[in-house]
PDB file of C-alpha atoms and ligand atoms in Angstrom:
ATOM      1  CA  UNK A   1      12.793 -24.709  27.436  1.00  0.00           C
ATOM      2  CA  UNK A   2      11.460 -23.033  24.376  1.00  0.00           C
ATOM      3  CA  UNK A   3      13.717 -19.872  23.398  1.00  0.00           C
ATOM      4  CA  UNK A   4      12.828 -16.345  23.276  1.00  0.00           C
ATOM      5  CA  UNK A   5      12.212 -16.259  19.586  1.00  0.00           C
ATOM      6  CA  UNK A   6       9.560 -19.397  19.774  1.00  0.00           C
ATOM      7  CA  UNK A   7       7.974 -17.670  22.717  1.00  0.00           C
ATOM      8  CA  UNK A   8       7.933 -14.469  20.452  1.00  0.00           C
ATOM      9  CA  UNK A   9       6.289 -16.778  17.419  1.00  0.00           C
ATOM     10  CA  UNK A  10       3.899 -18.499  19.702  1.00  0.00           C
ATOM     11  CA  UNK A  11       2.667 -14.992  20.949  1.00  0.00           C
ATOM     12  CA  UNK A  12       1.222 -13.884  17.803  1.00  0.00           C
ATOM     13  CA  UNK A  13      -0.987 -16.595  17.709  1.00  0.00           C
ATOM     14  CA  UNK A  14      -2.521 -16.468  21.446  1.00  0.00           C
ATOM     15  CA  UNK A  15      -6.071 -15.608  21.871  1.00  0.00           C
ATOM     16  CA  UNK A  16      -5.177 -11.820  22.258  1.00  0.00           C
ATOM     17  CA  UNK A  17      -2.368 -11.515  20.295  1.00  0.00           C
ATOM     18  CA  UNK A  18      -1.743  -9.681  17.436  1.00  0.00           C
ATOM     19  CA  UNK A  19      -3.291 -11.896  14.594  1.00  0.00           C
ATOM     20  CA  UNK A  20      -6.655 -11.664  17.005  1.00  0.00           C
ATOM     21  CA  UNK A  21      -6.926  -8.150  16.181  1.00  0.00           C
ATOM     22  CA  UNK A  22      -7.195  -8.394  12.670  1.00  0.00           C
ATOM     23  CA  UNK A  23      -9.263 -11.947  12.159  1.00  0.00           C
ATOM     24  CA  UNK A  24     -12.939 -11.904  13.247  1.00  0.00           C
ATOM     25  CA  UNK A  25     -13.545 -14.406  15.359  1.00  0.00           C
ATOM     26  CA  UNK A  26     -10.260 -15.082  15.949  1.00  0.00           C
ATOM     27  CA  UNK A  27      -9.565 -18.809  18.116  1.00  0.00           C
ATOM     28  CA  UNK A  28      -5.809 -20.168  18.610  1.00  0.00           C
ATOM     29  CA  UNK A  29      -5.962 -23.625  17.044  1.00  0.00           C
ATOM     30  CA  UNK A  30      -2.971 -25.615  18.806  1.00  0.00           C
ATOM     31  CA  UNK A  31      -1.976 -27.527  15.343  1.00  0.00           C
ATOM     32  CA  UNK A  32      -0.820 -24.204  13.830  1.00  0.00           C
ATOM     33  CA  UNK A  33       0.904 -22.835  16.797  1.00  0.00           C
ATOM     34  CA  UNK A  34       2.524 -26.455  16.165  1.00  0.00           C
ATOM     35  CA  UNK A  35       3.347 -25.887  12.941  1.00  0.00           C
ATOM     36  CA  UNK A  36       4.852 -22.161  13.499  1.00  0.00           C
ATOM     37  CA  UNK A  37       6.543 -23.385  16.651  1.00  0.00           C
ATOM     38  CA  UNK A  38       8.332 -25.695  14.457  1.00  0.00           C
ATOM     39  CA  UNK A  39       9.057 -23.867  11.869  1.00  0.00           C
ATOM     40  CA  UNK A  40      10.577 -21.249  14.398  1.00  0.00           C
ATOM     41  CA  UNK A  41      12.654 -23.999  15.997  1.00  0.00           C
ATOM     42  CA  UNK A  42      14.119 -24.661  12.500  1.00  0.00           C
ATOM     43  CA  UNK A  43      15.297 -21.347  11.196  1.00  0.00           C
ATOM     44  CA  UNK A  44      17.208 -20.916  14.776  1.00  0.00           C
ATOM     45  CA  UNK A  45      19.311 -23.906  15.005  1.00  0.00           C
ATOM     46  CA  UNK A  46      19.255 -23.916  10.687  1.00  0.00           C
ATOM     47  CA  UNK A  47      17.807 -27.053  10.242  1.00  0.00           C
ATOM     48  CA  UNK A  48      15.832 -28.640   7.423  1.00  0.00           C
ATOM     49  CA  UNK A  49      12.082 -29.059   8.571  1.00  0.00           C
ATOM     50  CA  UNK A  50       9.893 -30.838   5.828  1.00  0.00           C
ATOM     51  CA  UNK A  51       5.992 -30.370   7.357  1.00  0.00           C
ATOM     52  CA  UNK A  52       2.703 -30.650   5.985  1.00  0.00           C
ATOM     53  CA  UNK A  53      -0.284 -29.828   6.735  1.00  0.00           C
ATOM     54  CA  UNK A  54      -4.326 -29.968   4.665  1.00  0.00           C
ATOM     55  CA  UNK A  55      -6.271 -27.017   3.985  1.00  0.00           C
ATOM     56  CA  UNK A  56      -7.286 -24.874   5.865  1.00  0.00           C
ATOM     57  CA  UNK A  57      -4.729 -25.630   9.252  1.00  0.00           C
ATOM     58  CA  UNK A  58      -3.505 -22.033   8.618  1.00  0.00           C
ATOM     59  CA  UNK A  59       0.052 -23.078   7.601  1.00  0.00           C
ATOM     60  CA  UNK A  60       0.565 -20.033   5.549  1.00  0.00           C
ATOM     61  CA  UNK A  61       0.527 -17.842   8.489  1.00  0.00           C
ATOM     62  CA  UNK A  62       2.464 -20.690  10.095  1.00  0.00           C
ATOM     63  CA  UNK A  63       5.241 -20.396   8.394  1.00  0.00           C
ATOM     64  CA  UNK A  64       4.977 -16.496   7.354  1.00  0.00           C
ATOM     65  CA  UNK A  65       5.000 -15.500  10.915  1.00  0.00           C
ATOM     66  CA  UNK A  66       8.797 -17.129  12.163  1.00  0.00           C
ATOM     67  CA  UNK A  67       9.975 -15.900   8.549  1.00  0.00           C
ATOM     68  CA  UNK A  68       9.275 -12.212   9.086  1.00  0.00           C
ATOM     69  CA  UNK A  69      10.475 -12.320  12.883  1.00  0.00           C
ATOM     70  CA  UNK A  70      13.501 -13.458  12.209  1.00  0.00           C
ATOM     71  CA  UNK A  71      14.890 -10.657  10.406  1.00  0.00           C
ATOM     72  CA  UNK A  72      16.602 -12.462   7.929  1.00  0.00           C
ATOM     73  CA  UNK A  73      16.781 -12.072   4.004  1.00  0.00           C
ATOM     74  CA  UNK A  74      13.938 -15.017   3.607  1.00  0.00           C
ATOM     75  CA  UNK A  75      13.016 -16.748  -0.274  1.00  0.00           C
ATOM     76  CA  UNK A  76       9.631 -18.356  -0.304  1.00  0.00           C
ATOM     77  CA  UNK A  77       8.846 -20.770  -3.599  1.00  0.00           C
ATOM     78  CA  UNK A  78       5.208 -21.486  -3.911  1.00  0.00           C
ATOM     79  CA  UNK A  79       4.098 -24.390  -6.249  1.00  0.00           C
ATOM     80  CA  UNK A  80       2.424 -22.241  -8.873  1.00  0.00           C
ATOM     81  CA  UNK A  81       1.502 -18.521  -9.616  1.00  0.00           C
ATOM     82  CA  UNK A  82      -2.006 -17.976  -8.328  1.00  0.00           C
ATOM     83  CA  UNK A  83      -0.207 -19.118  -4.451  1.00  0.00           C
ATOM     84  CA  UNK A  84       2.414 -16.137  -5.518  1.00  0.00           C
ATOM     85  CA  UNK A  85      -0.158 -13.980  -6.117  1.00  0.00           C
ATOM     86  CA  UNK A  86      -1.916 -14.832  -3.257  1.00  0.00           C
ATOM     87  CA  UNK A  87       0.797 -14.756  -0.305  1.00  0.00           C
ATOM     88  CA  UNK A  88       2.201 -11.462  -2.713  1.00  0.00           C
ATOM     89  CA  UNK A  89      -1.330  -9.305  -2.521  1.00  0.00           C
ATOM     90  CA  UNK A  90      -3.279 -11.075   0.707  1.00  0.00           C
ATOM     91  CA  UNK A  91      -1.169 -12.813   3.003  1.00  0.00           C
ATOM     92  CA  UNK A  92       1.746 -11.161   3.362  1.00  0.00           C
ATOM     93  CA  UNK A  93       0.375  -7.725   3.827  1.00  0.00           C
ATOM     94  CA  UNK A  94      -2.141  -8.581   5.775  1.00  0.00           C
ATOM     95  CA  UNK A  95       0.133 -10.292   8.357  1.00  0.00           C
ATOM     96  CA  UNK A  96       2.518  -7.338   7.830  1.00  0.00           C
ATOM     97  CA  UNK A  97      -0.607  -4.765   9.268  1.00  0.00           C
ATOM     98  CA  UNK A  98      -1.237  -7.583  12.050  1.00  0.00           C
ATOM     99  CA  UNK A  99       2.335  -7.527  13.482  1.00  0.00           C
ATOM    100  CA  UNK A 100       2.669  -3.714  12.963  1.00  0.00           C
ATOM    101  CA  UNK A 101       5.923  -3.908  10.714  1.00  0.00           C
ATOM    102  CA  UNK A 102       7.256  -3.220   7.438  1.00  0.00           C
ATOM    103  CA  UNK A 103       9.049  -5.141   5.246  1.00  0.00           C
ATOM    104  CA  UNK A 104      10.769  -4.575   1.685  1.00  0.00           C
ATOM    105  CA  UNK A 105       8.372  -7.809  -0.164  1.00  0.00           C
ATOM    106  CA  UNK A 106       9.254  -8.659  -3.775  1.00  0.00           C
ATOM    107  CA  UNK A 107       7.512 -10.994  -6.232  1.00  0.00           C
ATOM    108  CA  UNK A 108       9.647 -12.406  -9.305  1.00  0.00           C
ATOM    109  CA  UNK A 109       8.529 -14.433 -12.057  1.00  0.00           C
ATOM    110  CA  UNK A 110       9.926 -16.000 -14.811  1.00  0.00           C
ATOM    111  CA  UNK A 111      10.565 -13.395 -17.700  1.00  0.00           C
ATOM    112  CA  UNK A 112       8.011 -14.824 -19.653  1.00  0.00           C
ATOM    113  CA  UNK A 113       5.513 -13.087 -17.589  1.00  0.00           C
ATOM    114  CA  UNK A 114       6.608  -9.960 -18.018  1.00  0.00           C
ATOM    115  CA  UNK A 115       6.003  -8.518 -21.239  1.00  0.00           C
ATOM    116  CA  UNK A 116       9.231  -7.152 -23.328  1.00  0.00           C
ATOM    117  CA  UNK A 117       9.117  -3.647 -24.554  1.00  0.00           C
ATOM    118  CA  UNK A 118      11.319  -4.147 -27.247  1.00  0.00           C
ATOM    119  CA  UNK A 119      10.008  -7.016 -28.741  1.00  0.00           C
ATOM    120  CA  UNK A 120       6.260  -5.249 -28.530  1.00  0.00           C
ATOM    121  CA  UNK A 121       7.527  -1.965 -30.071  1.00  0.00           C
ATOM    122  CA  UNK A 122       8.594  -4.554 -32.684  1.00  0.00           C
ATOM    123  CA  UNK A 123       5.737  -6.703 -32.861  1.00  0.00           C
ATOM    124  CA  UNK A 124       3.666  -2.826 -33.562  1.00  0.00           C
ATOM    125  CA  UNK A 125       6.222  -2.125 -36.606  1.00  0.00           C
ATOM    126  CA  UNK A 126       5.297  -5.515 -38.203  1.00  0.00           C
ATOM    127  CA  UNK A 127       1.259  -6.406 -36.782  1.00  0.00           C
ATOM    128  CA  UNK A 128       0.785  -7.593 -40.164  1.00  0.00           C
ATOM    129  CA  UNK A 129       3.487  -9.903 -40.079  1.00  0.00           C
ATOM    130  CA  UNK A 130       3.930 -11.325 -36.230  1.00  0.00           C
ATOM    131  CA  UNK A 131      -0.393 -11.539 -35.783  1.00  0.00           C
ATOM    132  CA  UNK A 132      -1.998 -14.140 -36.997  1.00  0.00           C
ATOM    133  CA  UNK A 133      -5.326 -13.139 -37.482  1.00  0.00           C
ATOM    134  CA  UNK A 134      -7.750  -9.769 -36.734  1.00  0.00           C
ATOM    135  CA  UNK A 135      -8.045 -11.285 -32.659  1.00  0.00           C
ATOM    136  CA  UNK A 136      -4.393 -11.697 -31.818  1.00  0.00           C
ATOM    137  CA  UNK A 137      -4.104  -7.555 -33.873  1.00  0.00           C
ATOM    138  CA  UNK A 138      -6.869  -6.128 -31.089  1.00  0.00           C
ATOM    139  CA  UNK A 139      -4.709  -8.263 -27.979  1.00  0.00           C
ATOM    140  CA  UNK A 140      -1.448  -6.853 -29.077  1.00  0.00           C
ATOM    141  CA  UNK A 141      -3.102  -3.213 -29.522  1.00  0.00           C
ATOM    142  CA  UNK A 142      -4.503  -3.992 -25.831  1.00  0.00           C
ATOM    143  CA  UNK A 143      -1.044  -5.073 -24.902  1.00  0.00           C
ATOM    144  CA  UNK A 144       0.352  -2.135 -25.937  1.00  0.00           C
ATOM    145  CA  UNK A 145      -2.041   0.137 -23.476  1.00  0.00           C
ATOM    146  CA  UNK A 146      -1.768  -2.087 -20.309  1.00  0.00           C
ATOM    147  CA  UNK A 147       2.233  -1.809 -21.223  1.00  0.00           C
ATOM    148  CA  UNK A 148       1.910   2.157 -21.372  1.00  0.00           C
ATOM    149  CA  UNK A 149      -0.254   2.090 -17.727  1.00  0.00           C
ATOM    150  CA  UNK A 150       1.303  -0.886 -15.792  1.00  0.00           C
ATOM    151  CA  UNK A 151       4.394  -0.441 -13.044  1.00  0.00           C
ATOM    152  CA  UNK A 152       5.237  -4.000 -13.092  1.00  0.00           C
ATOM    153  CA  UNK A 153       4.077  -5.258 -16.987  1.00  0.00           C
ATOM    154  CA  UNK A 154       3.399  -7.928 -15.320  1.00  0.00           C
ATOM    155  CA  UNK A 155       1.145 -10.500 -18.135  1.00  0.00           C
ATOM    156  CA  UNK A 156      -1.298 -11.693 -15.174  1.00  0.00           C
ATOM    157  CA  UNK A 157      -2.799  -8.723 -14.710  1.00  0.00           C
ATOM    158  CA  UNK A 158      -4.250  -7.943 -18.173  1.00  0.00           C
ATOM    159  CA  UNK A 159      -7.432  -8.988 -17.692  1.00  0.00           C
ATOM    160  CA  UNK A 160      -8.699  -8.795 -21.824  1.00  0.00           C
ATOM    161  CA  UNK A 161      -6.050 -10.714 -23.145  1.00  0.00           C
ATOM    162  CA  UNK A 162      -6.455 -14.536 -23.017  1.00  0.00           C
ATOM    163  CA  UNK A 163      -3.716 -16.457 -21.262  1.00  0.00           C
ATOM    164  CA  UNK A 164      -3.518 -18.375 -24.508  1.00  0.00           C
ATOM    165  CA  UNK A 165      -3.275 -16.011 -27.140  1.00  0.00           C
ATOM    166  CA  UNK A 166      -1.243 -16.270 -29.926  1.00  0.00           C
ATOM    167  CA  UNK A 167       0.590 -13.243 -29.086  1.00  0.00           C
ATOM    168  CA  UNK A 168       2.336 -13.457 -26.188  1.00  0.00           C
ATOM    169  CA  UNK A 169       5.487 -15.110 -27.290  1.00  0.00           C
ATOM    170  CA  UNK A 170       5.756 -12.008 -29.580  1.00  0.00           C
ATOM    171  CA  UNK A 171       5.641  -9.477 -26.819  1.00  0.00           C
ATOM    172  CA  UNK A 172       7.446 -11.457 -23.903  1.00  0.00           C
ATOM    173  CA  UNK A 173      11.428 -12.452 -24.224  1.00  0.00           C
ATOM    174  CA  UNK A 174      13.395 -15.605 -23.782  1.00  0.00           C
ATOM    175  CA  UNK A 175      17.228 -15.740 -22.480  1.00  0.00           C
ATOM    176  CA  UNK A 176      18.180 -15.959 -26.091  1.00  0.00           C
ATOM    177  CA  UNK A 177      16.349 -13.305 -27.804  1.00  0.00           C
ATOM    178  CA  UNK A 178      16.539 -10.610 -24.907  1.00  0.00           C
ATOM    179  CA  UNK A 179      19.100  -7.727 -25.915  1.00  0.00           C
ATOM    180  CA  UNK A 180      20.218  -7.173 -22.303  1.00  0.00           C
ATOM    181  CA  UNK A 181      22.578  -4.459 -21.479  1.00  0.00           C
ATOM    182  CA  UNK A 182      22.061  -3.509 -25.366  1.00  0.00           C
ATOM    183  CA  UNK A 183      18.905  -2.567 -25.154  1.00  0.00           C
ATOM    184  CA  UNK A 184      17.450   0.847 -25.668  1.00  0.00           C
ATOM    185  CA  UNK A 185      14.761  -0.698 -23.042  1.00  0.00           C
ATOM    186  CA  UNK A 186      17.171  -1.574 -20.561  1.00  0.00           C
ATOM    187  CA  UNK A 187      16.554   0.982 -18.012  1.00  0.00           C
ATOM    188  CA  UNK A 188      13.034   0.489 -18.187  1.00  0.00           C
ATOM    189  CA  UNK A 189      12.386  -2.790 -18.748  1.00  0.00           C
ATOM    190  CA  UNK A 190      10.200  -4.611 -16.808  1.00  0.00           C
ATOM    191  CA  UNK A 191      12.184  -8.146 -16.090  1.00  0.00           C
ATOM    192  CA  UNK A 192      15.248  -6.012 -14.942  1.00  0.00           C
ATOM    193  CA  UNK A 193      13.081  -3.521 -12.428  1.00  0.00           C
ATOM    194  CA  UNK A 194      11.292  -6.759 -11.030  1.00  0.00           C
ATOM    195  CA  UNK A 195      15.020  -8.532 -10.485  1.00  0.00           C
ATOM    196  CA  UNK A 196      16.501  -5.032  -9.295  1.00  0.00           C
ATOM    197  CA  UNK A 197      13.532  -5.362  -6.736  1.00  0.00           C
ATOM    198  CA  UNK A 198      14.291  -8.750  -5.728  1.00  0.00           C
ATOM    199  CA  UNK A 199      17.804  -8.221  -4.916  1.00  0.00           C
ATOM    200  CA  UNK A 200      16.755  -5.517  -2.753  1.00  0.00           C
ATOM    201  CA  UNK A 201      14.072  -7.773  -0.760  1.00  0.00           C
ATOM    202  CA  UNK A 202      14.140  -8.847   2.433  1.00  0.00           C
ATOM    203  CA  UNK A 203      11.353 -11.167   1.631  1.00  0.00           C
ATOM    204  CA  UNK A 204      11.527 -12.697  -2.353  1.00  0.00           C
ATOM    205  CA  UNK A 205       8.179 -14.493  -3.251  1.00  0.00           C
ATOM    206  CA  UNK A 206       8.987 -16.960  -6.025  1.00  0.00           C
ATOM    207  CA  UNK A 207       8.101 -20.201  -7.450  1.00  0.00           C
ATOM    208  CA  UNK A 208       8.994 -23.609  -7.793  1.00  0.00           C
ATOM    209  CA  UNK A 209       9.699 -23.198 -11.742  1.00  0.00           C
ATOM    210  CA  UNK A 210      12.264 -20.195 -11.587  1.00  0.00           C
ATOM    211  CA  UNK A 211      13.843 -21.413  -8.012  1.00  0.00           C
ATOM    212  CA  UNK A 212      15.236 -24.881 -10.320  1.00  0.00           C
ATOM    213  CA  UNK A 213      15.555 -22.975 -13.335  1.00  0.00           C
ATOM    214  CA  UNK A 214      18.356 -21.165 -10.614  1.00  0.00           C
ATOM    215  CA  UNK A 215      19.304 -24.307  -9.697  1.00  0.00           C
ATOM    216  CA  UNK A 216      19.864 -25.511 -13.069  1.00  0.00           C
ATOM    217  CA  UNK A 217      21.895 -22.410 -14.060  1.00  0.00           C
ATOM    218  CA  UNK A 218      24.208 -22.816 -11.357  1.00  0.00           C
ATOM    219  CA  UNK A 219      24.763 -26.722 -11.908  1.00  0.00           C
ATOM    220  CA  UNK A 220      25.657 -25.641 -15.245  1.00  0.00           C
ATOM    221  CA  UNK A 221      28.023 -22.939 -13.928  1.00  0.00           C
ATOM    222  CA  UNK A 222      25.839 -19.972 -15.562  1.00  0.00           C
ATOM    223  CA  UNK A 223      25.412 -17.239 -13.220  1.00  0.00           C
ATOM    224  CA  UNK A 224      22.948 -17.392 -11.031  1.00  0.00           C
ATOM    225  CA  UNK A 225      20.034 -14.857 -11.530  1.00  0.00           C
ATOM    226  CA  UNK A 226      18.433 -15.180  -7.879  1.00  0.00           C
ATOM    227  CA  UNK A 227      20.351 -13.422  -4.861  1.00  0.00           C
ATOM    228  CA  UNK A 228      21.642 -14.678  -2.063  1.00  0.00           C
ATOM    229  CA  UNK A 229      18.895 -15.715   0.967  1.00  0.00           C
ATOM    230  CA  UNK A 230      19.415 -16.920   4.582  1.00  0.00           C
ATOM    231  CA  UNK A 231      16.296 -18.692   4.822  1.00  0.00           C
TER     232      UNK A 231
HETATM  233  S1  LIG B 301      16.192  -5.873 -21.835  1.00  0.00           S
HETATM  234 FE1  LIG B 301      15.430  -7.773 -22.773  1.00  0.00          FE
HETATM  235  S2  LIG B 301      13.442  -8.170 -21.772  1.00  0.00           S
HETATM  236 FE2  LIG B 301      13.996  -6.040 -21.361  1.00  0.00          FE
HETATM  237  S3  LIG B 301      12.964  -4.854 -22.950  1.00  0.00           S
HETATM  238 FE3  LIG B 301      15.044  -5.271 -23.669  1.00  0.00          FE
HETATM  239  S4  LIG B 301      14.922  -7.171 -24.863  1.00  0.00           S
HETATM  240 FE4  LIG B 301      13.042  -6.976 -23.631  1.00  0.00          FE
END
């Protein structure tokens, strides 16, 4: 007898449910109320569930929709950034609108792809010195704009500076050169407000990399920089 909260999970996904409203030519498709069903069954009796499923089966709604009924503090690790992005900017507000609810949502990255205000008000004092020739001089000056514009300082979204320039490691930090409570920056930097965020989330969108770089922090009795989750 399937409980309450599967019958709840299995309800979004019915012909006239609340994910029809939203998709055009919506049609239930029994393998992902499967998958959901599952999933649901899972976080109630907290057990492991290890599922796949290919493309296009509509397992990312499949597992987003038990997640964000169950009202629990929930951690989702994708396998690479672009997913992140995705389930961070598509997904998970679109399934938000469907089901008619709010939800504090938080993406984290690894501070790498943030970019460090100190160490680019730095890199400005010595261009001469930390650029390596006239291209990487015009991306750090670009930098420095998207950095005086951007909430979140977030490197992805700087769309005129090439993934592989020279530059970043001069304008991003790294555990060991980041100043920390020390720095002038430190109430406006942009790895701190994007961890301040995730504490506060009720859903934490993160990846594989950072969730075992956690791991790996803990094993080696550093502290922990994710927060706790129930799912
Ligand atoms: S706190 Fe660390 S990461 Fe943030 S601006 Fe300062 S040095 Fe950079």
């Amino acid at each position: 007898m399937p409980s309450e909260f599967i019958k709840e999970v299995a309800d979004v996904f019915a012909k006239d449910g609340p994910l029809s409203k939203v998709t055009a030519n919506y049609t239930p498709r029994p393998s992902q109320i499967e998958f959901a069903t599952s999933v649901a069954e899972a976080l109630e009796q907290g057990k492991t569930l290890v599922a796949e499923a290919g493309t296009g089966t509509g397992k990312t709604f499949a597992y987003l929709v038990p997640a964000l009924l169950k009202d629990q503090k929930v951690l989702i690790s994708t396998a690479g950034k672009t997913l992140q992005d995705q389930l961070f900017t598509k997904d998970i507000p679109a399934l938000l609108k469907a089901l008619g609810m709010g939800c504090r949502v938080a993406l984290l990255k690894g501070r790498s792809n943030y970019i460090c205000k100190q160490r680019l008000e730095h890199a400005l004092q010595e261009d001469s010195y930390v650029a390596k020739s006239r291209e990487e001089v015009v991306h750090l000056h670009r930098i420095k704009k998207f950095a005086g514009q951007s909430v979140t300082g977030e490197r992805g979204d700087i769309i005129n500076v090439p993934e592989n320039s020279g530059i970043w490691p001069e304008v991003t930090s790294t555990g060991e050169n980041c100043l920390g409570a020390n720095c002038d920056h430190y109430n406006d930097c942009f790895v701190m407000q994007a961890r301040e965020k995730a504490k506060e989330a009720q859903l934490l969108v993160i990846n594989h990399h950072l969730f075992l770089a956690d791991i790996s922090l803990k094993d080696n009795q550093i502290t922990d920089f994710l927060p706790e989750f129930d799912l």
